[in-house]
Tab-separated table of C-alpha atoms and ligand atoms in Angstrom:
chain	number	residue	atom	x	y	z
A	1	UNK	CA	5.106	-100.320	44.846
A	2	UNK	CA	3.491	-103.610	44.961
A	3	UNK	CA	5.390	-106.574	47.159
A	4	UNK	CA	4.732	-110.508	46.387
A	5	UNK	CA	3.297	-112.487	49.522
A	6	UNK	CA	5.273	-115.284	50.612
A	7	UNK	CA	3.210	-116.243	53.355
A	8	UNK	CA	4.474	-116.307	56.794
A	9	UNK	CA	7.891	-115.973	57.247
A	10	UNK	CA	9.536	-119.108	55.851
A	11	UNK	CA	12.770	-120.320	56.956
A	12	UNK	CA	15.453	-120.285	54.593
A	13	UNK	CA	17.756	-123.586	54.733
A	14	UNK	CA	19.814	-125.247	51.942
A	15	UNK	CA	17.904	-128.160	50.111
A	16	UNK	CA	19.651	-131.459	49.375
A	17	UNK	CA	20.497	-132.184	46.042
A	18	UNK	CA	19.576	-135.858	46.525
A	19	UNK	CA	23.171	-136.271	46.175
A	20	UNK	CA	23.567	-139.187	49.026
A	21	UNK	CA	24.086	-135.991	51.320
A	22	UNK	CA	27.064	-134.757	49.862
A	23	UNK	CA	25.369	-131.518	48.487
A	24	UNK	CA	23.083	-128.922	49.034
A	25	UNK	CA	21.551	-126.083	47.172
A	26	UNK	CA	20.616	-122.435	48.581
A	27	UNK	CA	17.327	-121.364	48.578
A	28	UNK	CA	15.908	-119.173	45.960
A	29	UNK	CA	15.049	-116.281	48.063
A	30	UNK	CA	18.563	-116.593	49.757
A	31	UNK	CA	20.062	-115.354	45.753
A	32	UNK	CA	18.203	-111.874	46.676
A	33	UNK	CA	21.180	-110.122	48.493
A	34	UNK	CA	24.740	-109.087	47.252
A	35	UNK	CA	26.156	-111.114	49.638
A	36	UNK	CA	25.146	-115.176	50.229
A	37	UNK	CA	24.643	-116.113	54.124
A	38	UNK	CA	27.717	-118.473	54.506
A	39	UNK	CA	25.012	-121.266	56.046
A	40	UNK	CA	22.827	-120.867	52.674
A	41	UNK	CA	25.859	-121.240	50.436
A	42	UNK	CA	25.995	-124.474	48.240
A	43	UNK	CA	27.728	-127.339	49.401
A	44	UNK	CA	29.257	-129.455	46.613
A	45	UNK	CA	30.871	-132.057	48.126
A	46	UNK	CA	32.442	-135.036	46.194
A	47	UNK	CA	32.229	-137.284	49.475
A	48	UNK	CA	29.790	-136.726	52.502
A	49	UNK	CA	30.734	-133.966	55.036
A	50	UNK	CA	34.357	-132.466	55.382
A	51	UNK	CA	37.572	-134.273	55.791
A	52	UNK	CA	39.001	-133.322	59.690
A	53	UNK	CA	42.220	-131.519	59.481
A	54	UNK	CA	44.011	-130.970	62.566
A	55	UNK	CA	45.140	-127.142	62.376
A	56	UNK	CA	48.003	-127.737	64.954
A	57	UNK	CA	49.913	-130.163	62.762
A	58	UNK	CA	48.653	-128.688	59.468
A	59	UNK	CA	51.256	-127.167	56.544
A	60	UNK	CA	50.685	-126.468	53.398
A	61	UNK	CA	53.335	-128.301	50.953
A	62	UNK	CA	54.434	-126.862	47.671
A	63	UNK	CA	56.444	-128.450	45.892
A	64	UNK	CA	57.449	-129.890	41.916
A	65	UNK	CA	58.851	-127.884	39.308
A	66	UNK	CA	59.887	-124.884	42.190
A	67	UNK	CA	63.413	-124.168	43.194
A	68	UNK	CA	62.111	-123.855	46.916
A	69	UNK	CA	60.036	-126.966	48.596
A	70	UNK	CA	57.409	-125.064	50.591
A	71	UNK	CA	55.809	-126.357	53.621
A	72	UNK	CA	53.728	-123.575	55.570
A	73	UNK	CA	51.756	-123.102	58.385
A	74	UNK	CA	48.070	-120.927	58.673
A	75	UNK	CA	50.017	-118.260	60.748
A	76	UNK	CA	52.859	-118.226	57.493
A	77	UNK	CA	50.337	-117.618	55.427
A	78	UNK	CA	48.105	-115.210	57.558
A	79	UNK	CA	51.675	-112.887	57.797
A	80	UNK	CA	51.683	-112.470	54.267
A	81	UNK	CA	49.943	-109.754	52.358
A	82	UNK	CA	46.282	-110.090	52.353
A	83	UNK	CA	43.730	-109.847	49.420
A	84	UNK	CA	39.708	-109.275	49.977
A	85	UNK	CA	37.289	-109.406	47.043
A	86	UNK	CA	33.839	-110.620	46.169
A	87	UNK	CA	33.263	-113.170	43.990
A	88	UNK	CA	30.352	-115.207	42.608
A	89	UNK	CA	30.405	-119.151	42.791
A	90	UNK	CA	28.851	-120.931	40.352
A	91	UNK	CA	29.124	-125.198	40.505
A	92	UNK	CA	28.936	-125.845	35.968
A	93	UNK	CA	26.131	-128.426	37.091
A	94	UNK	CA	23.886	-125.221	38.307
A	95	UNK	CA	20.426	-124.622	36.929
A	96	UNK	CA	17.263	-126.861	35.408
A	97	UNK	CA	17.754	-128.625	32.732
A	98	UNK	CA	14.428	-128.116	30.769
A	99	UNK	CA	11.409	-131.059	30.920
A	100	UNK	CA	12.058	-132.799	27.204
A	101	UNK	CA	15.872	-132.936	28.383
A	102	UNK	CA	15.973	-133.638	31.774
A	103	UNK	CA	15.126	-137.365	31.615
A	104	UNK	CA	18.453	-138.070	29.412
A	105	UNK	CA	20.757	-135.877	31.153
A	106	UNK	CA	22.900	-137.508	34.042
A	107	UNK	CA	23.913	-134.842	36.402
A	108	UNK	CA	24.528	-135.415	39.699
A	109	UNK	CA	22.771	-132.546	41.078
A	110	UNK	CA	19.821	-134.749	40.634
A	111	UNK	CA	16.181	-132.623	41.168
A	112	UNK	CA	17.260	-129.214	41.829
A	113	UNK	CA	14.765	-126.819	40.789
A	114	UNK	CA	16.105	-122.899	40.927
A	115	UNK	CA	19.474	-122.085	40.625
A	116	UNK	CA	20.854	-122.523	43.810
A	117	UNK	CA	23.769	-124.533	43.345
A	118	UNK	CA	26.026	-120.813	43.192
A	119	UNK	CA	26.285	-117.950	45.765
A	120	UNK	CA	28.136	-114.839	45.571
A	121	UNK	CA	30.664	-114.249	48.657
A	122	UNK	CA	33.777	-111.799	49.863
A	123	UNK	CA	37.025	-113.630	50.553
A	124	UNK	CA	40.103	-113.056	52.280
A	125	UNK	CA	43.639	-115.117	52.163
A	126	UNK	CA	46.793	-113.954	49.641
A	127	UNK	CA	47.656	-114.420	46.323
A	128	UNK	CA	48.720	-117.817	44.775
A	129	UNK	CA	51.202	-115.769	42.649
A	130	UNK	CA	53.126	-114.696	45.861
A	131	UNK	CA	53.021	-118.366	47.004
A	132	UNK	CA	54.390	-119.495	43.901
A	133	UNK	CA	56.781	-116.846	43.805
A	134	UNK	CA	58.310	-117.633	47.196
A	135	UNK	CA	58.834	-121.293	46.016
A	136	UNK	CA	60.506	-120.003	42.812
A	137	UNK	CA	59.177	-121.304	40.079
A	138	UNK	CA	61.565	-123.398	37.592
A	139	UNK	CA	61.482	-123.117	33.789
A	140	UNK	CA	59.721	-126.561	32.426
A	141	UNK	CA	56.814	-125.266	34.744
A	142	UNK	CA	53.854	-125.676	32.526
A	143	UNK	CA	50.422	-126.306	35.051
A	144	UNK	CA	50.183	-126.006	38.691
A	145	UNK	CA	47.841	-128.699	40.924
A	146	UNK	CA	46.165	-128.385	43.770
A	147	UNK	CA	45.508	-131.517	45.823
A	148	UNK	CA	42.584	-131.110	48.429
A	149	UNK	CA	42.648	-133.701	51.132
A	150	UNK	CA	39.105	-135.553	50.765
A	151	UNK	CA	39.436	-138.686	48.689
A	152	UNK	CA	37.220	-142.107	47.960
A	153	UNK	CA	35.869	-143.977	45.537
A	154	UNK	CA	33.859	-141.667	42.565
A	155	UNK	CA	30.248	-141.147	43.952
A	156	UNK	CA	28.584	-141.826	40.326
A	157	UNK	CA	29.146	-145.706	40.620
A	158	UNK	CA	31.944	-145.962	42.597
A	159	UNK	CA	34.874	-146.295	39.820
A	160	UNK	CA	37.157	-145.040	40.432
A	161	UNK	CA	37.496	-147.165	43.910
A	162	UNK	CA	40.329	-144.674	45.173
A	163	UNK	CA	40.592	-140.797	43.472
A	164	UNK	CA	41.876	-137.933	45.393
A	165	UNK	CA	39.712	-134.453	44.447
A	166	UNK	CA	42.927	-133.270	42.877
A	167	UNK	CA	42.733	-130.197	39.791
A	168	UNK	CA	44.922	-127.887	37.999
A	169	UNK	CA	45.447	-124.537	37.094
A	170	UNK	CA	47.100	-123.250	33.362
A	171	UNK	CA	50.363	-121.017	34.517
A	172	UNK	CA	48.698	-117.596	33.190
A	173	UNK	CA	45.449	-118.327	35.790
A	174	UNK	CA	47.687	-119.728	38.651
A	175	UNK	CA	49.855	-116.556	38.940
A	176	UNK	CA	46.979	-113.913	38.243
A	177	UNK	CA	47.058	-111.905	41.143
A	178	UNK	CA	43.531	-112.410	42.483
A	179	UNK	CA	44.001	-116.531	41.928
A	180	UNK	CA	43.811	-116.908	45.820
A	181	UNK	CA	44.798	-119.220	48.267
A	182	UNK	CA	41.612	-118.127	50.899
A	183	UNK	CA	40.791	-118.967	54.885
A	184	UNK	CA	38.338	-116.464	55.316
A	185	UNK	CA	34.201	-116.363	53.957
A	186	UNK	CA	31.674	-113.421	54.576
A	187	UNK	CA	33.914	-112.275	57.593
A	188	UNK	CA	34.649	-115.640	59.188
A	189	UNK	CA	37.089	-118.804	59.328
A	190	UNK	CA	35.768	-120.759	56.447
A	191	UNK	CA	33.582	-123.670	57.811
A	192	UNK	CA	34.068	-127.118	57.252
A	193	UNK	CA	31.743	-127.928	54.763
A	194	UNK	CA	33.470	-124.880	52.751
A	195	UNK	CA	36.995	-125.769	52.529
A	196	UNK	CA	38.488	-125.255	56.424
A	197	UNK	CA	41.131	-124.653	57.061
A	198	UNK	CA	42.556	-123.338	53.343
A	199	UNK	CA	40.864	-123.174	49.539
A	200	UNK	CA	41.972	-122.160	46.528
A	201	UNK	CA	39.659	-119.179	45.168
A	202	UNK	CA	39.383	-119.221	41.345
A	203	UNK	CA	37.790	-115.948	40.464
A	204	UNK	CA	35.592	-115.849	37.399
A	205	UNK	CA	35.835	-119.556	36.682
A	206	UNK	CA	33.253	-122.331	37.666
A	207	UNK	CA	33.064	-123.417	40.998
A	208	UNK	CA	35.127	-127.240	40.641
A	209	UNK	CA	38.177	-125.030	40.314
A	210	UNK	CA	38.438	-123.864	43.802
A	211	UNK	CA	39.976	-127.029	45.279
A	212	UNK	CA	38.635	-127.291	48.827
A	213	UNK	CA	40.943	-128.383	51.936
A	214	UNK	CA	44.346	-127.842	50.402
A	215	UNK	CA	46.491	-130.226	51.155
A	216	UNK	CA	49.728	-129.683	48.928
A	217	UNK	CA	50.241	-127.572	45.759
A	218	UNK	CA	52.200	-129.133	43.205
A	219	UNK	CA	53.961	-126.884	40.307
A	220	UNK	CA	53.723	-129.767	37.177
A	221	UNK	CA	56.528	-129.813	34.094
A	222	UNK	CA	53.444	-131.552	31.912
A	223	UNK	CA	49.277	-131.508	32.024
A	224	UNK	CA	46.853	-132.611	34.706
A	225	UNK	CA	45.606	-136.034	33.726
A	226	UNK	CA	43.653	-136.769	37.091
A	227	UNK	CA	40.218	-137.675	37.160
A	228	UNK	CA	38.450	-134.810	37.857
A	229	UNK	CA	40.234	-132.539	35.590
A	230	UNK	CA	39.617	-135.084	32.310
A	231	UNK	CA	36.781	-137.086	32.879
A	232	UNK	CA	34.604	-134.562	34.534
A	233	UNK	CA	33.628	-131.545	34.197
A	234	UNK	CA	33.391	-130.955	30.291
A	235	UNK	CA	31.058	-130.594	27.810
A	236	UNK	CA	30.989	-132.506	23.964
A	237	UNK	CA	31.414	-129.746	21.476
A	238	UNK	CA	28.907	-131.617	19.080
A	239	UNK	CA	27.525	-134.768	18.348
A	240	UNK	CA	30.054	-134.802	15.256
A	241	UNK	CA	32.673	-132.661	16.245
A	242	UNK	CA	36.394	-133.274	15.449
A	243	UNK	CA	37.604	-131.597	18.865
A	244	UNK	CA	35.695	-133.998	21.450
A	245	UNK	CA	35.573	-131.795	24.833
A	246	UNK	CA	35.915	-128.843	25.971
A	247	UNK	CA	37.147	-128.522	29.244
A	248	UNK	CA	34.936	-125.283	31.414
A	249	UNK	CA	36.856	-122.725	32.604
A	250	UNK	CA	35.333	-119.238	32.652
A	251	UNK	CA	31.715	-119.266	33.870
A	252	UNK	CA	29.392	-118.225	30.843
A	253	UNK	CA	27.588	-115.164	30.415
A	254	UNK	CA	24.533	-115.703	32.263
A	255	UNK	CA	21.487	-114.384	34.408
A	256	UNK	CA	18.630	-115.144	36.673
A	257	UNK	CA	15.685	-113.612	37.694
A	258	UNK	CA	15.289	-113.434	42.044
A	259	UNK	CA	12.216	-111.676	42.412
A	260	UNK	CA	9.799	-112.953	42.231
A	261	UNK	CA	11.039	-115.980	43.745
A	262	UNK	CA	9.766	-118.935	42.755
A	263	UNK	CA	6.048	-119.809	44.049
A	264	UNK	CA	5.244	-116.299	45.298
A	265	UNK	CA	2.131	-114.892	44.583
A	266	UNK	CA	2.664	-111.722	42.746
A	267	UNK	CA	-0.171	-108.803	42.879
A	268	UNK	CA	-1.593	-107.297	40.180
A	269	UNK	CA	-0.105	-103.249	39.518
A	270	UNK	CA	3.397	-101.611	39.497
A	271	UNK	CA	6.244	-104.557	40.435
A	272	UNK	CA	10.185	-104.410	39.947
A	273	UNK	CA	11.424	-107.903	38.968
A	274	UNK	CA	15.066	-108.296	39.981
A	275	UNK	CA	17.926	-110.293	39.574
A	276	UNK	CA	21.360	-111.168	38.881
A	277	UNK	CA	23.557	-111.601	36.262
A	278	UNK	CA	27.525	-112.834	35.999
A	279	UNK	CA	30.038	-113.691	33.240
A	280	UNK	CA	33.346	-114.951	34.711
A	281	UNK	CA	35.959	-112.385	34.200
A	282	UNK	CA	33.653	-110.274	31.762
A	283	UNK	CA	31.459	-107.424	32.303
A	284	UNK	CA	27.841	-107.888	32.026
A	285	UNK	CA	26.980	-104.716	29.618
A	286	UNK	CA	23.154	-105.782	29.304
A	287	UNK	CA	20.375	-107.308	30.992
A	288	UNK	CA	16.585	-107.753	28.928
A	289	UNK	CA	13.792	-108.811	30.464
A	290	UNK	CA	10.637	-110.307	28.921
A	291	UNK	CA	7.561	-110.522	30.692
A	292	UNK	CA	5.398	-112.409	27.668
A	293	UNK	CA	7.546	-115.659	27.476
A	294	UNK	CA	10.353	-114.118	24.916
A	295	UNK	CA	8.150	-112.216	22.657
A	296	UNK	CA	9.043	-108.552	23.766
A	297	UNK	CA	12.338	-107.105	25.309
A	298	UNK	CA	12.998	-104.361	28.111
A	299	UNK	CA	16.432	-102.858	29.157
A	300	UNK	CA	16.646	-103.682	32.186
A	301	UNK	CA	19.101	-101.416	34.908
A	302	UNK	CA	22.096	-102.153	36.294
A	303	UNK	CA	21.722	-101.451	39.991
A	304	UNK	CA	25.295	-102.524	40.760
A	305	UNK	CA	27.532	-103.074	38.811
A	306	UNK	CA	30.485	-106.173	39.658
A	307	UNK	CA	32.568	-105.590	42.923
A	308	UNK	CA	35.723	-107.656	42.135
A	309	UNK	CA	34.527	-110.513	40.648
A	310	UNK	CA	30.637	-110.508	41.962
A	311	UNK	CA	27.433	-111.090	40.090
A	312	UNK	CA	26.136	-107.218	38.668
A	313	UNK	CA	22.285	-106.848	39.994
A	314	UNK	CA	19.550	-105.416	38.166
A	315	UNK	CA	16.167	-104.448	38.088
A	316	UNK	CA	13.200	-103.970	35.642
A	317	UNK	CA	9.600	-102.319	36.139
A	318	UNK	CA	6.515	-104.441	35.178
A	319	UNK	CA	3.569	-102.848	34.923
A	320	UNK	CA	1.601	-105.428	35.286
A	321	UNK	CA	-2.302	-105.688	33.421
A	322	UNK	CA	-4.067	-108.255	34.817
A	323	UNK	CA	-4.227	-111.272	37.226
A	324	UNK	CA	-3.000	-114.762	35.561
A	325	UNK	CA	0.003	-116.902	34.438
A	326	UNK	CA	3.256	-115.191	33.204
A	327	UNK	CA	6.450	-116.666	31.693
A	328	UNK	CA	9.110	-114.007	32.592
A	329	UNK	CA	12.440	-114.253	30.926
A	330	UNK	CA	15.839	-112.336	31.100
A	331	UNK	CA	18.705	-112.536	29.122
A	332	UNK	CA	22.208	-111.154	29.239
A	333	UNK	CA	24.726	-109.721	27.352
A	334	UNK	CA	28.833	-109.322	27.924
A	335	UNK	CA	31.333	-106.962	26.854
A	336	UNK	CA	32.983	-109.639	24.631
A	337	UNK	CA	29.403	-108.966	22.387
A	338	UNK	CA	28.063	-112.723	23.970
A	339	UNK	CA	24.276	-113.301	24.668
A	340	UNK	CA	22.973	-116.167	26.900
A	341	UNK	CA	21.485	-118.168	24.076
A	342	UNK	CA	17.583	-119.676	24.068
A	343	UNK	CA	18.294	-123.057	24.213
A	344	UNK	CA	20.661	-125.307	26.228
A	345	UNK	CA	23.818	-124.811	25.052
A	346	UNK	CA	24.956	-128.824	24.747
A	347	UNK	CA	22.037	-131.089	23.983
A	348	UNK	CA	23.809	-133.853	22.692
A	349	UNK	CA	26.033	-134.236	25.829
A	350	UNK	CA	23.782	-135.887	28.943
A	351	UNK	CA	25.630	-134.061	31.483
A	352	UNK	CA	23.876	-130.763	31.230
A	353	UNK	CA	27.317	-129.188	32.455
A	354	UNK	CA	27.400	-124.962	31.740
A	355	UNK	CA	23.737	-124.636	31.062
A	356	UNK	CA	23.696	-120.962	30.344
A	357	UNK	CA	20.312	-120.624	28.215
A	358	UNK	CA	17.691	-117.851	29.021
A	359	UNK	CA	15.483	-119.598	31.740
A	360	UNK	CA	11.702	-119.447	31.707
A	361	UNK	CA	10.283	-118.166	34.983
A	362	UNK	CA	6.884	-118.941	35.486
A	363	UNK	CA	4.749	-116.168	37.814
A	364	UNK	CA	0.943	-116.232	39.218
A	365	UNK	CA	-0.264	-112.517	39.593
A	366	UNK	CA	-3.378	-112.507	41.641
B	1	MTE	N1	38.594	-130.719	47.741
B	1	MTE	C1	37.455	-130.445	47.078
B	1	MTE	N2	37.305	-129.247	46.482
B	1	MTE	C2	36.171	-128.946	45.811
B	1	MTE	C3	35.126	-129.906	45.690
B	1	MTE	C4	35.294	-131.151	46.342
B	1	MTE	O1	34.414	-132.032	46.326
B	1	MTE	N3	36.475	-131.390	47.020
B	1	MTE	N4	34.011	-129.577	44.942
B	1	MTE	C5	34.197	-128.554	43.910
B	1	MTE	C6	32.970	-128.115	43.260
B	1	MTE	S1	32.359	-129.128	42.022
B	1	MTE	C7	32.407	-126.890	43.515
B	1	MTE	S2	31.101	-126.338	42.595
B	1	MTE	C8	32.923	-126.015	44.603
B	1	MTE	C9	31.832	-125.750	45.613
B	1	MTE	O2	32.278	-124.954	46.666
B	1	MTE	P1	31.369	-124.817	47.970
B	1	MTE	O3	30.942	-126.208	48.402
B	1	MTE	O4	32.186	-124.091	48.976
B	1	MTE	O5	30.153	-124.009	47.568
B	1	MTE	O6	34.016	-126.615	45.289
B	1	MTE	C10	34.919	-127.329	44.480
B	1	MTE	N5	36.063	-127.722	45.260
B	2	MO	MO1	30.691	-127.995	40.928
C-alpha cells in the first residue's frame, strides 16, 4: 500500500491563529492519532498566556444556591473518587470558512487553514455531580457557573474594558456524571496554557464550555447573563427568524479527512484515506467518502469506534487512476438520523461559529 511523501521529516508545532498570541492551532498531521500530543493541542485563550495560580494557597470555592459553602484544596479533590475518559475538544470557531464567505465572516480565529483548532485527549479529575452533591444543592437551583480566574478587557475591540471568562452549565449537564472537574491531560498535570491547576471538562459539548483555571463554582437560583455565555458563542437561526440565537451546546455531527494531510503529495495506486469523525454525545453510525468532489459516495469503515466521548476513526480505500488534482470529500452521519450538511450551516451570521458542512479536501496524486 502506497504512502504520501511529506518530505523530510517536518516538525510538528502549533500555528498561531493570528489571534495577538492568545491562540494556537495543532497541526494537521498532529489530528492522525487517537490521542492529541498535549504540546500540539489548541490553545484558545481569551487573554495572552495563563493566569499564575499559586497551588499552595489555592481552594476551590463553591458556593450560591448550596446548603454547604465549599472551599477545597487539589489534595480534597485528588481524595475523592476519580473518573478517566477520552474526549474530543472541539473550539465552535474550528474549521475554514469557505473563499466567497470568508471575507464577511468575523471570527477570531483569523487565517486558520485545517481544522486544528480541536484535539481529542484522556482526562482524569472527579465528577462535578459529587462536588455538587457534597455542597448540597438547594431547591431554587436552576444553572450552575463556573468562574475561571483570567479576566481583561474583550480581545475583539476591547469592550468590555473588564469581563471575567465566567460560563454556565443547565442543572441536567452540571450533574451528569462524566461533567468533570479535571487536573490531569494525556497522563500529566494539566499545563498552564490548558487550564492548571483545575478545568471543568464538558464532554460532548464545544470546547468554550470547559472553563479553564477554576476559580469558584457558583450554584445560580436564575440564568447566566455574563458575557461570554450571551454575547458569544451563538449562532442567528436565520436572517428572518423569530427566535434570534441559538446558544451551541452539543458539538455537531461532523468529520474530517487526516490523510492525506494537507499539501502531501499522494502517489498514484492503492491509498487508504483516513480520518475522523465526532458528534457530541451521539454516535457516529456513518462515514462516506467521495473522491470526485461530491459526485459519488463510498462507505467508509469504522476503525474505532468512540472511547468515552472520543472522535470514532475511519478509513476508506482509493484506488486511485491516474496522476492529477482531486477534491476528496467525507461526510457523516449520527444515530439521531443527522448528516453534516453541504453548505455552511449559518451564512447569514458573520461569525462562522459551528461550521459543520462537508469540507472539500483538495489532493495532488503524482
Ligand atoms: N478560563 C477560560 N476557560 C476557557 C477559555 C478561556 O479563554 N478562559 N477558552 C475556552 C474556549 S473558547 C475553548 S475552545 C477551550 C479550549 O481549551 P484548550 O485551550 O485547553 O484547548 O477552553 C475554553 N475555556
Ligand atoms: Mo472556543
Amino acid at each position: 500500500m502506497a504512502t504520501s511523501q511529506t518530505g523530510p521529516q517536518e516538525e510538528l508545532q502549533l500555528i498561531p491563529t493570528n489571534a495577538g498570541g492568545r491562540s494556537f492551532a495543532g497541526p494537521p498531521k498532529a489530528l492522525q492519532s487517537q490521542v492529541t500530543p498535549t504540546d500540539l493541542f489548541y490553545v484558545r485563550n481569551h487573554w495572552k498566556g495563563a493566569p499564575e495560580i499559586d497551588i499552595e494557597s489555592y481552594r476551590l470555592s463553591v458556593g450560591g444556591e448550596v446548603a454547604q459553602a465549599l472551599s477545597l484544596s487539589m489534595d480534597e479533590l485528588k481524595s475523592m473518587q476519580h473518573r478517566r475518559y477520552q474526549a474530543t475538544f472541539e473550539c465552535c470557531g474550528n474549521g475554514p470558512i469557505p473563499e466567497y464567505w470568508a471575507k464577511q465572516t468575523r471570527s477570531v480565529m483569523e487565517k486558520v487553514t485545517g481544522h486544528g483548532i480541536m484535539g481529542n485527549a484522556e482526562w482524569v479529575g472527579v465528577s462535578l455531580a459529587d462536588v455538587l452533591n457534597m455542597a448540597e444543592i438547594g431547591p431554587n437551583a436552576v444553572e450552575v457557573m463556573f468562574e475561571g480566574a483570567d479576566h481583561g478587557p474583550d480581545e475583539v475591540v476591547g469592550d468590555p474594558e473588564e469581563v471575567t471568562y465566567e460560563r454556565s452549565l443547565p442543572m441536567e449537564k452540571a450533574l451528569h456524571p462524566d461533567t468533570m472537574l479535571a487536573w490531569e491531560m494525556n497522563g500529566e498535570p494539566l499545563t498552564p496554557l490548558h487550564g492548571y491547576p483545575l478545568r471543568l471538562v464538558v464532554p460532548g459539548w464545544y470546547g468554550m464550555c470547559s472553563v479553564k483555571w477554576l476559580a469558584a463554582i457558583h450554584v445560580l437560583d436564575e440564568e447566566f447573563k455574563g458575557f461570554y455565555q450571551i454575547e458569544r458563542y451563538r449562532v442567528m437561526n436565520g436572517p428572518d427568524a423569530d427566535e434570534f440565537y441559538t446558544y451551541l451546546t452539543g458539538m455537531r455531527v461532523k468529520s474530517i479527512i487526516t490523510d492525506p494531510a494537507p499539501g502531501d503529495l499522494v502517489p498514484v495506486g492503492d491509498y487508504v484515506v483516513s480520518g475522523a469523525a465526532w458528534s457530541g454525545e451521539s454516535d457516529i453510525t456513518r462515514i462516506e467518502v467521495s473522491t470526485d468532489g461530491g459526485e459519488t459516495w463510498t462507505d467508509a469503515r469504522i476503525t474505532a469506534p468512540r472511547s468515552g466521548y472520543s472522535w470514532t476513526r475511519w478509513e476508506c480505500d482509493w484506488a486511485i487512476p491516474a496522476a492529477g488534482n482531486y477534491v476528496l470529500m467525507s461526510r457523516a452521519t449520527n444515530d439521531k438520523g443527522e448528516t453534516q450538511p453541504m453548505e455552511f450551516p449559518n451564512k447569514w451570521d458573520g461569525m462562522g461559529y459551528g461550521n459543520n458542512m462537508v469540507f472539500r479536501h483538495d489532493v495532488e496524486v503524482v
